[in-house]
Short mmCIF file of C-alpha atoms in Angstrom, two decimals:
data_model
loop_
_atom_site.label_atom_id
_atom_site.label_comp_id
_atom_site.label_asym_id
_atom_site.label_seq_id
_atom_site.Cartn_x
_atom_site.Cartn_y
_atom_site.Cartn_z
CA UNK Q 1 99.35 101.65 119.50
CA UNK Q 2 97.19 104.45 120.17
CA UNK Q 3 99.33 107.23 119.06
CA UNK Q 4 96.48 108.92 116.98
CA UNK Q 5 93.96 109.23 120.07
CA UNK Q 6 97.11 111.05 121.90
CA UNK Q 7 97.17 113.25 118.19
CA UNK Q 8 93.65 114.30 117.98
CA UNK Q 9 93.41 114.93 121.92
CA UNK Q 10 96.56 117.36 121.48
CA UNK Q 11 94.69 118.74 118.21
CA UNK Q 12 91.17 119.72 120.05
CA UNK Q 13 93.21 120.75 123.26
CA UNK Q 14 94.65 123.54 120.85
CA UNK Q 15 92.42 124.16 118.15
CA UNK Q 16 91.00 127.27 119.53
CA UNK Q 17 94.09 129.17 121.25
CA UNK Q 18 95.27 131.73 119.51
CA UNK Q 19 97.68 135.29 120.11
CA UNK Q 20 99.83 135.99 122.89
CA UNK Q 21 97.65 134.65 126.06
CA UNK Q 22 97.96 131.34 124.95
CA UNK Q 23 101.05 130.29 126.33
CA UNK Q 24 100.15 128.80 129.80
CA UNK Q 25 97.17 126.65 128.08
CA UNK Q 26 99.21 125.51 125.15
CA UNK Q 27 102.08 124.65 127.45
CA UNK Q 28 99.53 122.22 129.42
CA UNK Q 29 98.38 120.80 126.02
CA UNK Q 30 101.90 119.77 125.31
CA UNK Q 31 102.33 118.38 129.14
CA UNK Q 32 99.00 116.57 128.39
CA UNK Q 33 100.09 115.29 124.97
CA UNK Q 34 103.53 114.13 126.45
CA UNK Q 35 101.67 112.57 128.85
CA UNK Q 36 99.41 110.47 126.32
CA UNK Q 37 102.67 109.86 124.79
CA UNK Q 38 104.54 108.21 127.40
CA UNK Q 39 101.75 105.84 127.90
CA UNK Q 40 101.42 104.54 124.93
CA UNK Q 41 105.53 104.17 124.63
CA UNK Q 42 105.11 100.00 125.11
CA UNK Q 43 103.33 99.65 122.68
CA UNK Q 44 104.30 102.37 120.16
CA UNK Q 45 107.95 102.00 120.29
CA UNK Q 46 108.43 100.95 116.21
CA UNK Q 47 105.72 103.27 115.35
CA UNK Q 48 106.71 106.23 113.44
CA UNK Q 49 103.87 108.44 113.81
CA UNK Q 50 104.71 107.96 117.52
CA UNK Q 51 108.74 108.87 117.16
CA UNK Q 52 107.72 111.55 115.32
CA UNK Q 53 105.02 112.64 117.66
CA UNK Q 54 107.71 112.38 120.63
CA UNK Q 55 110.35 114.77 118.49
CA UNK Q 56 107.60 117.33 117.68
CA UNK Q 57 106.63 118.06 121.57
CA UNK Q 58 110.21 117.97 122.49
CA UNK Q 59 110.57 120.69 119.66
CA UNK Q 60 107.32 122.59 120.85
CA UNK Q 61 108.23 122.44 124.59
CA UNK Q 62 111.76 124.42 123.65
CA UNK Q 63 109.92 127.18 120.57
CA UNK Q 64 107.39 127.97 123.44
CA UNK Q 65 109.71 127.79 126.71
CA UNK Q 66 107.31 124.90 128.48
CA UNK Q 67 108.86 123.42 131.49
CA UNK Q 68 108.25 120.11 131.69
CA UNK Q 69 106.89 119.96 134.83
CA UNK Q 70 103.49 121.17 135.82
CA UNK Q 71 99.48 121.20 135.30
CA UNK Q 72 98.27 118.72 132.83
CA UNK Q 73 94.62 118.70 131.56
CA UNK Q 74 91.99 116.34 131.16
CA UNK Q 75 91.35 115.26 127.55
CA UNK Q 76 89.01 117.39 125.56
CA UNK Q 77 85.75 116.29 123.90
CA UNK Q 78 86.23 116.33 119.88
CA UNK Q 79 85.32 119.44 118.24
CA UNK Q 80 82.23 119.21 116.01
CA UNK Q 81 82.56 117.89 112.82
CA UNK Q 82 82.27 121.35 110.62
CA UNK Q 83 86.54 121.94 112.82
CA UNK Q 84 87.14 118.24 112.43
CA UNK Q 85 88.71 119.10 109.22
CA UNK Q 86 91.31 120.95 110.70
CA UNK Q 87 92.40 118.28 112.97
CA UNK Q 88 95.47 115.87 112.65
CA UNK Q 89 92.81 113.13 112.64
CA UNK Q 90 91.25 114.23 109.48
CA UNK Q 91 95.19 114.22 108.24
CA UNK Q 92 96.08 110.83 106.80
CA UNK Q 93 98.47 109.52 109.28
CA UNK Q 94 100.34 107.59 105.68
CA UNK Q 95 100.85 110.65 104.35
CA UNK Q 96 104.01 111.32 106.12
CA UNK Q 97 104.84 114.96 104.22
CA UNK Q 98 101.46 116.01 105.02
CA UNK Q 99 102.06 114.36 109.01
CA UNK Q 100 104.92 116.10 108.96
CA UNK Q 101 104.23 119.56 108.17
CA UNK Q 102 101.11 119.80 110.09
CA UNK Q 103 103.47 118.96 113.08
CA UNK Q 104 106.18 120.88 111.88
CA UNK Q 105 105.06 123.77 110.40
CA UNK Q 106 107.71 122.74 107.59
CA UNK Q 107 108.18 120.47 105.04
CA UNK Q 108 110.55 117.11 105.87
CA UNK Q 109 114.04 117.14 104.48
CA UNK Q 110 115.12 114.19 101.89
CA UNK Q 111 118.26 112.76 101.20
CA UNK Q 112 119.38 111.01 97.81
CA UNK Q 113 121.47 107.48 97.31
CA UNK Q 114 121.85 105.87 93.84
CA UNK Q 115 123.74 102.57 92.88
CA UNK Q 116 124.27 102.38 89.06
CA UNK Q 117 126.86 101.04 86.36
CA UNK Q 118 129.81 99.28 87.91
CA UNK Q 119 128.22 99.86 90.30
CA UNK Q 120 129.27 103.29 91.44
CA UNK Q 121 127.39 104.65 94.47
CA UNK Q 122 126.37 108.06 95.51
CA UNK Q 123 125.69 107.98 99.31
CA UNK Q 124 123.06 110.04 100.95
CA UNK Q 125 126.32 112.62 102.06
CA UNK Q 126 126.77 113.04 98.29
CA UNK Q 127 130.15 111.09 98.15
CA UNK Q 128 131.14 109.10 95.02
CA UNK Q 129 132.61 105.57 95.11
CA UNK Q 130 133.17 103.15 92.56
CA UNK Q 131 133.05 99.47 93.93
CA UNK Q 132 133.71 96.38 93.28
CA UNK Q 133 131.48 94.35 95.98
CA UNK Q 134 131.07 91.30 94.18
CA UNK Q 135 128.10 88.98 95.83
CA UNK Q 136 125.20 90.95 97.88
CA UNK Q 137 125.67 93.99 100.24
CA UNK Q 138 123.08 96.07 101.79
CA UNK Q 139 122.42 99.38 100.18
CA UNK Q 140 119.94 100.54 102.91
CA UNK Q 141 119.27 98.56 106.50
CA UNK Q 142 117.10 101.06 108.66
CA UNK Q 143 113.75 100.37 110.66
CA UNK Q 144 111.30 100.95 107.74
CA UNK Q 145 113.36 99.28 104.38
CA UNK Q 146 116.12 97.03 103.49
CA UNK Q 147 117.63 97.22 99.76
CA UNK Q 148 120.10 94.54 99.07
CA UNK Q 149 121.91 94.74 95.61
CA UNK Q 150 123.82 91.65 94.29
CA UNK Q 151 126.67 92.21 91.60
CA UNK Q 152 128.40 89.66 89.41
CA UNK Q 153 131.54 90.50 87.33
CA UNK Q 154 131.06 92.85 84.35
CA UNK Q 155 132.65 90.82 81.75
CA UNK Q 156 135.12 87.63 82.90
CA UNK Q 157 138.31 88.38 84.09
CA UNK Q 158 137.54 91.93 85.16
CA UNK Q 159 137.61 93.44 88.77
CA UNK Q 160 134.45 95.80 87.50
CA UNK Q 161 130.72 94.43 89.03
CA UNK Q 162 127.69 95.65 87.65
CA UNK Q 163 124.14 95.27 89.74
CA UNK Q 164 122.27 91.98 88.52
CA UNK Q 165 119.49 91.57 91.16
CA UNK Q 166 117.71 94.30 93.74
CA UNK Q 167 115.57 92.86 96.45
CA UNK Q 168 113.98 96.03 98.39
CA UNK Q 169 111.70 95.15 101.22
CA UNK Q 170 109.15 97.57 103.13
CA UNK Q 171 108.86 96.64 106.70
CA UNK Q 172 105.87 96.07 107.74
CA UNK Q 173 104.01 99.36 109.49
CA UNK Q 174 101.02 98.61 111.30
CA UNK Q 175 98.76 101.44 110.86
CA UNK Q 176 99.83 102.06 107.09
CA UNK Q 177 101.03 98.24 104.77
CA UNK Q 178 101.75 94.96 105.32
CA UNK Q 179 105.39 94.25 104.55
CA UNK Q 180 105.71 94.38 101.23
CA UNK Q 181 109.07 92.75 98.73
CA UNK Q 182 109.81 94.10 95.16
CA UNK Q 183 112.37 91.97 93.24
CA UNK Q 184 114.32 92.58 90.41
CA UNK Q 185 116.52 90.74 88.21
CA UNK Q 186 117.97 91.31 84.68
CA UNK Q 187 115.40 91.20 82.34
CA UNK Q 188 112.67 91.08 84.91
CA UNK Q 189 111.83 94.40 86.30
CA UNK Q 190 108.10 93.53 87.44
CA UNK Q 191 105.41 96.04 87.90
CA UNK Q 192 104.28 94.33 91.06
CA UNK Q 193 105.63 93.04 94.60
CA UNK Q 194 106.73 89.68 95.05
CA UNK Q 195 103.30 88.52 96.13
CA UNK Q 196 101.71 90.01 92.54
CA UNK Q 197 100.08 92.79 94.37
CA UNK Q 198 100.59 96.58 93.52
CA UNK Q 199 100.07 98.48 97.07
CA UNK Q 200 100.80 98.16 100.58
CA UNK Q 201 97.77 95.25 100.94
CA UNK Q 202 93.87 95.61 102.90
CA UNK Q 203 95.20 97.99 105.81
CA UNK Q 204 93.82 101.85 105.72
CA UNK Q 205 96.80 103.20 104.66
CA UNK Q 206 97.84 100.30 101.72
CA UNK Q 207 97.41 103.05 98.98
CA UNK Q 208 99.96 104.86 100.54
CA UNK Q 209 102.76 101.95 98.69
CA UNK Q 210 102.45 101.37 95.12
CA UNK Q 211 104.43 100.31 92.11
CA UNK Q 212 104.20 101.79 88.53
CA UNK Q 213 105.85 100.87 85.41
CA UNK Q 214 107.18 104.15 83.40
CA UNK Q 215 108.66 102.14 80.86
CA UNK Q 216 108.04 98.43 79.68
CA UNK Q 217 110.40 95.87 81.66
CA UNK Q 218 113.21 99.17 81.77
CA UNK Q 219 112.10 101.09 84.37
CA UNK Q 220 109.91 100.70 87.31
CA UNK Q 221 108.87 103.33 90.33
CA UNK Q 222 107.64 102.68 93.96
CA UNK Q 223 105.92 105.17 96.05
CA UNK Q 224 105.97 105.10 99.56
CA UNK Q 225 104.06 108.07 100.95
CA UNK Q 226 103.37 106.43 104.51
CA UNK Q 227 107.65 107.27 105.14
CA UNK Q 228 108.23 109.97 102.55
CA UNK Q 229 110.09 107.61 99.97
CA UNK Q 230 110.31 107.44 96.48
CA UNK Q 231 112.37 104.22 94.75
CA UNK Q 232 113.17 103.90 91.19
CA UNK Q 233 114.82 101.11 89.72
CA UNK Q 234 116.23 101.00 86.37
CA UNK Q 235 117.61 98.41 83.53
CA UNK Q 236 119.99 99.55 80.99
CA UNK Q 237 122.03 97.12 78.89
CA UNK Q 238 123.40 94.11 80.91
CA UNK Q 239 123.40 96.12 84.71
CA UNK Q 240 120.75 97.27 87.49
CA UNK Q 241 120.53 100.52 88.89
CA UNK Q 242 118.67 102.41 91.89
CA UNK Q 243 118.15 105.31 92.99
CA UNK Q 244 115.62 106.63 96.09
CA UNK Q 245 114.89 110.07 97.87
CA UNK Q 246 114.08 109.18 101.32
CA UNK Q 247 113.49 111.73 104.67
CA UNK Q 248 115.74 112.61 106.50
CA UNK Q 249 113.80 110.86 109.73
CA UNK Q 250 113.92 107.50 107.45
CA UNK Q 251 117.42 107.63 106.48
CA UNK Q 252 118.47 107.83 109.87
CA UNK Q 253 116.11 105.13 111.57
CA UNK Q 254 119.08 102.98 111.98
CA UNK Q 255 121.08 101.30 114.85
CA UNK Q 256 124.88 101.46 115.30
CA UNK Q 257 124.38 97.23 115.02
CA UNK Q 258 123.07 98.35 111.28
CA UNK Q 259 126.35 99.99 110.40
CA UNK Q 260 127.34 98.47 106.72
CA UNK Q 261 124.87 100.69 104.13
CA UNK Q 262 126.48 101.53 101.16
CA UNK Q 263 123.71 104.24 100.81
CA UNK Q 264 125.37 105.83 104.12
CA UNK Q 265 128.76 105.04 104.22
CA UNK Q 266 129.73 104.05 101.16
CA UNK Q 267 131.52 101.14 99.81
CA UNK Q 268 134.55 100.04 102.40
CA UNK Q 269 137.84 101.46 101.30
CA UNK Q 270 138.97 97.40 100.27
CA UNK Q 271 136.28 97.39 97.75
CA UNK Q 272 136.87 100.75 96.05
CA UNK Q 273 138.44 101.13 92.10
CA UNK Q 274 139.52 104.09 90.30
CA UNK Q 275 137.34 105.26 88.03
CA UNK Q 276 141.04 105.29 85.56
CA UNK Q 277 140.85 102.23 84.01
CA UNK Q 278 144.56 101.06 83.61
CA UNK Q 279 145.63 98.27 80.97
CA UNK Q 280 143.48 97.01 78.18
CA UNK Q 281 139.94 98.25 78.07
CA UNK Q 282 137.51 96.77 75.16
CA UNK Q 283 136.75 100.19 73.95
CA UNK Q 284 139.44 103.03 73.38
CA UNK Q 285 139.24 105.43 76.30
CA UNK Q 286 138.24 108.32 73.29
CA UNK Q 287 135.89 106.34 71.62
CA UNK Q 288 134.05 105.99 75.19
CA UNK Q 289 134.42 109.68 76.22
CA UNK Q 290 132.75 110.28 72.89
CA UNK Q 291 129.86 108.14 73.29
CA UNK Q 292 129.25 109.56 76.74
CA UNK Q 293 129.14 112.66 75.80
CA UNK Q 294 126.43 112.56 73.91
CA UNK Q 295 124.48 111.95 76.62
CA UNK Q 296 126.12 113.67 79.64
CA UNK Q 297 127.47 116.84 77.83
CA UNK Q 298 128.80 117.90 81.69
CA UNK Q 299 132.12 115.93 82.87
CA UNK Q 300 131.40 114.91 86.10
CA UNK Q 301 131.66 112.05 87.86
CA UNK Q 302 127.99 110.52 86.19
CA UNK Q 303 130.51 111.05 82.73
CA UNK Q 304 133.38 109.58 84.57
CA UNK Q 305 131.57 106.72 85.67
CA UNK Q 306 129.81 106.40 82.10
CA UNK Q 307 133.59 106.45 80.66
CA UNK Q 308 134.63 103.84 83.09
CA UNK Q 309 132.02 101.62 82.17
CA UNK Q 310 132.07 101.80 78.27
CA UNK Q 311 135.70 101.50 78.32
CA UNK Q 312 135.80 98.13 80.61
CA UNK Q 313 132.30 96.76 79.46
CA UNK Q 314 132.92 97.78 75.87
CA UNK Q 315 128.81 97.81 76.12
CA UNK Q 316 127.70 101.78 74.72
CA UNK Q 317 124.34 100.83 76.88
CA UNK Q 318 126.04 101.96 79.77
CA UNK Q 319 126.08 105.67 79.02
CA UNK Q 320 121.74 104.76 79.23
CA UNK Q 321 122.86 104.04 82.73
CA UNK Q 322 124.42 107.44 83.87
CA UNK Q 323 121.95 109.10 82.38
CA UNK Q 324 119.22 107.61 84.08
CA UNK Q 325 121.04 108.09 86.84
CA UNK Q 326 121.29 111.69 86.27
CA UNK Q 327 118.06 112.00 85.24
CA UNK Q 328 117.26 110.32 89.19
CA UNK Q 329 119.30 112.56 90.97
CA UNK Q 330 117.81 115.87 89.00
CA UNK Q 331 114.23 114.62 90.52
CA UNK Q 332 115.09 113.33 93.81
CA UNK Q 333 117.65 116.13 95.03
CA UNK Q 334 116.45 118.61 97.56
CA UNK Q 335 119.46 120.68 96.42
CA UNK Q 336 119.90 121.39 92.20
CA UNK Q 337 123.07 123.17 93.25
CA UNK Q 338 124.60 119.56 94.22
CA UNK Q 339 123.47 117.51 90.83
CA UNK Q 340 126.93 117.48 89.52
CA UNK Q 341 130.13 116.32 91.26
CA UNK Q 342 133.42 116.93 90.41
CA UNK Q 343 136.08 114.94 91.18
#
C-alpha cells in the first residue's frame, strides 16, 4: 500500500498555495491526489490511512467546489528538508488524532461503550441495558478490534451474569502493529498481550499500542493511538468490566454481516432484565441503596445498576464496579453534559 507516497505528493503539491488565487491549482492537487488514490485502491482497501485519505478529498473537493473532472498534475519533487516538517510525511501516520486533524483541520469525534456489573451495557448511542447474555457475545466486531466478553451466572440460581473473561484483539494494521490479543480473566488482569509483549511488536508504528497497569492485577489500560482508541479494563469483586473511547471512523468500520455488537446495539430485547429486582434479593433493597450511595451520591442509572447488583449479588464490591465505571465514562466522554442517565 502506498498510500503515504499519494500523502506527501498531495502535501508538496500544496505546501506553497496560499489566499484567494489558489483555487484552480489546489483543485488539480486534489484531482492529482484522487488520482494517486485510486491506484493504489487494490492494494489499500483495509488500510485506514487510505479510507481516510479517500473521505478527506471527497470532503476537500465539495469545501473548495472542485469538479471532478479536469487537469491533473505531475507529481512534485519533495520540498527541502528545512518545509519537510510541515508535511504529512513528517506526521506519524499511527498517530491517528494527529492524521486526522492535519487532514481535517479538526479534531476526530469519539464515542463511549462500557460493559460492567451484571453486566449492564452502555452502547456507543448512550442507551442503558441490563443483560443477561450468559456464555460469550461480541461487545465490538469492526475492521480494526474485536472484544468478546463471556458471563457466567452471578450467584446459582439467579438470571443476573456478571463478566468473567474479556478477550480484545487488535487486528493486525500493516503500516502501524502486528495483531495483537489482551486476555483477561478473574483474578488475572495481565499487564501484557497474550504473547507477553507490551506494544504493537517490531513494525514503525508498534509504540503506537501499549498496555499499562494503573493498579496491581485491578485495573489495566491499552492505548491504541494508530485508530484513536483507548481500552480500560477493570476487576472489582467477583465481575469484569470495560469500558473504551473509540473514533467515530473506528466505531463505524463495520459491515451489515457484523450486526450483533452489544457496544452498538445493545443487548437483544430477549436478553434484557429490569434493573427492579423482584423476589428475594441477598441484601435488603435499603441496605444496598445505602452502600451505593456512598459512592455514587447521583441516582442514575450507574446507582441503579450498583443497587441491582448489591441487592442480587449481596457482594458490596459491586458499588467498586459502578464507580469505576463512572469514573470511565467521566474520562472517555466527548460530552460531560451526557455522564449521567436517567432512567
Amino acid at each position: 500500500c502506498k498510500i503515504l507516497r499519494c500523502n506527501s505528493e498531495y502535501v508538496a503539491a500544496t505546501l506553497h498555495l496560499r489566499g484567494p488565487e489558489r483555487g484552480a491549482a489546489f483543485c488539480t492537487a486534489l484531482r492529482s491526489y484522487s488520482l494517486c488514490t485510486r491506484r493504489t485502491a487494490r492494494t489499500c482497501r483495509g488500510d485506514l490511512a487510505f479510507h481516510s485519505a479517500v473521505h478527506g478529498i471527497e470532503d476537500l473537493m465539495i469545501q473548495n467546489n472542485c469538479s471532478r473532472e479536469g487537469p491533473t498534475a505531475p507529481p512534485r519533487p519533495r520540498p527541502a528538508a528545512p518545509n519537510a516538517a510541515h508535511g504529512f510525511e513528517a506526521l506519524d501516520i499511527c498517530d491517528y488524532e494527529r492524521s486526522f486533524l492535519y487532514k481535517h483541520g479538526r479534531a476526530p469525534g469519539f464515542q463511549h461503550c462500557a460493559a460492567f456489573g451484571d453486566p449492564h451495557i452502555r452502547t456507543f448511542h448512550d442507551d442503558f441495558h441490563t443483560c443477561r447474555v450468559e456464555g460469550s457475545w461480541p461487545l465490538l466486531d469492526n475492521d480494526y478490534l474485536f472484544v468478546q466478553a463471556t458471563s457466567s451466572p452471578v450467584a446459582k440460581g439467579s438470571n443476573a451474569t456478571v463478566t468473567s473473561k474479556l478477550t480484545i484483539i487488535f487486528k493486525n494494521m500493516k503500516e502501524c502493529i502486528d495483531q495483537k490479543v489482551y486476555q483477561a480473566e478473574l483474578d488475572n488482569l495481565p499487564a501484557a498481550f497474550q504473547d507477553g509483549s507490551v506494544d504493537g511488536g517490531a513494525r514503525p508504528g508498534g509504540s503506537s499500542l501499549s498496555v499499562r497497569e494503573l493498579s496491581p492485577g485491578r485495573h489495566v489500560e491499552i492505548r491504541a493511538a494508530y485508530i484513536g482508541t483507548t481500552i480500560a479494563v477493570r476487576q472489582a469483586g467477583r465481575q469484569l468490566s470495560f469500558s473504551i473511547r473509540a473514533a467515530e471512523e473506528v466505531a463505524r468500520a463495520f459491515t451489515e454481516e457484523q450486526d450483533l455488537q452489544l457496544c452498538v446495539g445493545g443487548c437483544p430485547h430477549s436478553q434484557r432484565l429490569s434493573r427492579s429486582p423482584r423476589g428475594r434479593g441477598r441484601v435488603p433493597a435499603e441496605t444496598a441503596r445505602a452502600l451505593c450511595r456512598e459512592m455514587l451520591p447521583v441516582e442514575d442509572v450507574y446507582f441503579q445498576s450498583c443497587v441491582f447488583d448489591v441487592v442480587t449479588s449481596g457482594d458490596a464490591n459491586f458499588t467498586m464496579a459502578a464507580r469505576g465505571a463512572l469514573e470511565d465514562a467521566r474520562l472517555f466522554l466527548p460530552d460531560a453534559e451526557k455522564l449521567h442517565i436517567f432512567q
